[in-house]
Amino acid sequence: MPRFSPWYGTVAVMLSFAGGCALAADPVDPARLAASRACLSCHAPAARIVGPSFKEIAGRYRGDAKAPAALARTIRQGGKGHWGQLPMPANPRVTEAEAAQLARWILDRK
């Protein structure tokens, strides 16, 4: 029976972790994320539905350095009065990382 060096096991474990890390680091498509988190129920890329379009949001906050953090917070906690009297409900299913990714994606709309 052949004997294997203990290094083979170590290398195998390291490769399995490296593969898992690469998969975990893969970014989620923001459009699919927006659809899966119900954002598209009220917002659309270029047309107002219930709330403003992503294009309107990007236009209003273009150049505002605080906008990404503020928008991410609004995505998670909801808000009222930014776009009229109809409140935006909180979306606790969205993680902080997802909210930050969605905020950057929305603010990049032209």
CSV table of C-alpha atoms in Angstrom, one decimal:
chain,number,residue,atom,x,y,z
A,1,MET,CA,0.0,0.0,0.0
A,2,PRO,CA,1.5,3.4,-1.0
A,3,ARG,CA,2.3,5.9,1.7
A,4,PHE,CA,1.3,9.5,1.2
A,5,SER,CA,3.2,12.4,2.6
A,6,PRO,CA,1.3,14.5,5.2
A,7,TRP,CA,1.8,17.4,2.8
A,8,TYR,CA,-0.6,15.9,0.3
A,9,GLY,CA,-3.4,16.4,2.9
A,10,THR,CA,-2.3,19.9,3.7
A,11,VAL,CA,-2.2,20.9,0.1
A,12,ALA,CA,-5.6,19.3,-0.6
A,13,VAL,CA,-7.1,21.3,2.3
A,14,MET,CA,-5.5,24.5,1.2
A,15,LEU,CA,-6.8,24.1,-2.3
A,16,SER,CA,-10.3,23.4,-1.1
A,17,PHE,CA,-10.2,26.6,1.0
A,18,ALA,CA,-8.8,28.6,-1.9
A,19,GLY,CA,-11.6,27.4,-4.2
A,20,GLY,CA,-14.2,28.2,-1.6
A,21,CYS,CA,-12.8,31.7,-1.1
A,22,ALA,CA,-12.8,32.3,-4.8
A,23,LEU,CA,-16.4,31.4,-5.0
A,24,ALA,CA,-17.4,33.4,-1.9
A,25,ALA,CA,-15.6,36.5,-3.4
A,26,ASP,CA,-17.5,36.3,-6.7
A,27,PRO,CA,-19.7,39.4,-6.9
A,28,VAL,CA,-23.5,39.0,-7.3
A,29,ASP,CA,-25.0,40.7,-10.3
A,30,PRO,CA,-26.6,43.8,-8.8
A,31,ALA,CA,-29.6,43.6,-11.2
A,32,ARG,CA,-30.4,40.1,-10.0
A,33,LEU,CA,-29.8,41.2,-6.4
A,34,ALA,CA,-32.3,44.0,-6.8
A,35,ALA,CA,-34.9,41.6,-8.3
A,36,SER,CA,-34.4,39.1,-5.5
A,37,ARG,CA,-34.7,41.7,-2.8
A,38,ALA,CA,-38.0,43.1,-4.1
A,39,CYS,CA,-36.4,46.5,-5.1
A,40,LEU,CA,-38.0,46.1,-8.6
A,41,SER,CA,-41.5,46.0,-7.1
A,42,CYS,CA,-41.3,49.8,-6.6
A,43,HIS,CA,-38.3,51.0,-8.7
A,44,ALA,CA,-37.2,50.5,-12.3
A,45,PRO,CA,-34.0,51.4,-14.1
A,46,ALA,CA,-35.4,54.4,-16.0
A,47,ALA,CA,-39.1,54.8,-15.2
A,48,ARG,CA,-40.9,55.8,-12.0
A,49,ILE,CA,-43.2,53.1,-10.7
A,50,VAL,CA,-44.1,53.6,-7.0
A,51,GLY,CA,-40.8,55.1,-6.1
A,52,PRO,CA,-38.2,57.0,-8.2
A,53,SER,CA,-36.3,55.3,-11.0
A,54,PHE,CA,-32.7,54.3,-10.3
A,55,LYS,CA,-31.7,56.9,-13.0
A,56,GLU,CA,-33.6,59.7,-11.0
A,57,ILE,CA,-31.9,58.6,-7.8
A,58,ALA,CA,-28.4,58.6,-9.4
A,59,GLY,CA,-29.1,62.1,-10.9
A,60,ARG,CA,-30.2,63.6,-7.6
A,61,TYR,CA,-27.2,62.3,-5.7
A,62,ARG,CA,-24.5,62.5,-8.4
A,63,GLY,CA,-21.3,64.0,-6.9
A,64,ASP,CA,-22.4,63.6,-3.3
A,65,ALA,CA,-19.7,61.7,-1.4
A,66,LYS,CA,-22.1,60.8,1.4
A,67,ALA,CA,-24.7,59.4,-1.0
A,68,PRO,CA,-23.5,55.7,-1.1
A,69,ALA,CA,-23.7,55.3,2.7
A,70,ALA,CA,-26.9,57.2,3.0
A,71,LEU,CA,-28.6,55.3,0.2
A,72,ALA,CA,-27.4,51.9,1.6
A,73,ARG,CA,-28.9,52.9,5.0
A,74,THR,CA,-32.2,53.9,3.4
A,75,ILE,CA,-32.3,50.6,1.5
A,76,ARG,CA,-32.0,48.7,4.8
A,77,GLN,CA,-33.9,51.0,7.1
A,78,GLY,CA,-36.5,52.6,4.8
A,79,GLY,CA,-37.2,56.3,4.6
A,80,LYS,CA,-39.8,59.0,4.2
A,81,GLY,CA,-39.9,62.4,2.7
A,82,HIS,CA,-36.9,62.1,0.3
A,83,TRP,CA,-39.2,61.6,-2.8
A,84,GLY,CA,-42.6,62.7,-1.5
A,85,GLN,CA,-44.9,61.5,1.3
A,86,LEU,CA,-45.0,57.8,0.4
A,87,PRO,CA,-42.6,56.0,2.7
A,88,MET,CA,-40.1,53.4,1.5
A,89,PRO,CA,-40.4,50.4,3.7
A,90,ALA,CA,-37.4,48.9,5.5
A,91,ASN,CA,-35.9,45.8,3.8
A,92,PRO,CA,-34.1,43.9,6.6
A,93,ARG,CA,-33.5,40.9,4.3
A,94,VAL,CA,-30.8,43.0,2.6
A,95,THR,CA,-27.5,42.7,4.3
A,96,GLU,CA,-25.2,45.7,4.9
A,97,ALA,CA,-22.8,44.4,2.1
A,98,GLU,CA,-25.7,43.9,-0.3
A,99,ALA,CA,-27.1,47.4,0.5
A,100,ALA,CA,-23.7,48.9,-0.2
A,101,GLN,CA,-23.4,47.0,-3.5
A,102,LEU,CA,-27.0,48.1,-4.5
A,103,ALA,CA,-26.3,51.7,-3.6
A,104,ARG,CA,-23.1,51.8,-5.7
A,105,TRP,CA,-24.9,50.2,-8.6
A,106,ILE,CA,-27.9,52.6,-8.4
A,107,LEU,CA,-25.6,55.6,-8.2
A,108,ASP,CA,-23.7,54.5,-11.3
A,109,ARG,CA,-26.9,54.6,-13.4
A,110,LYS,CA,-26.8,57.3,-16.1
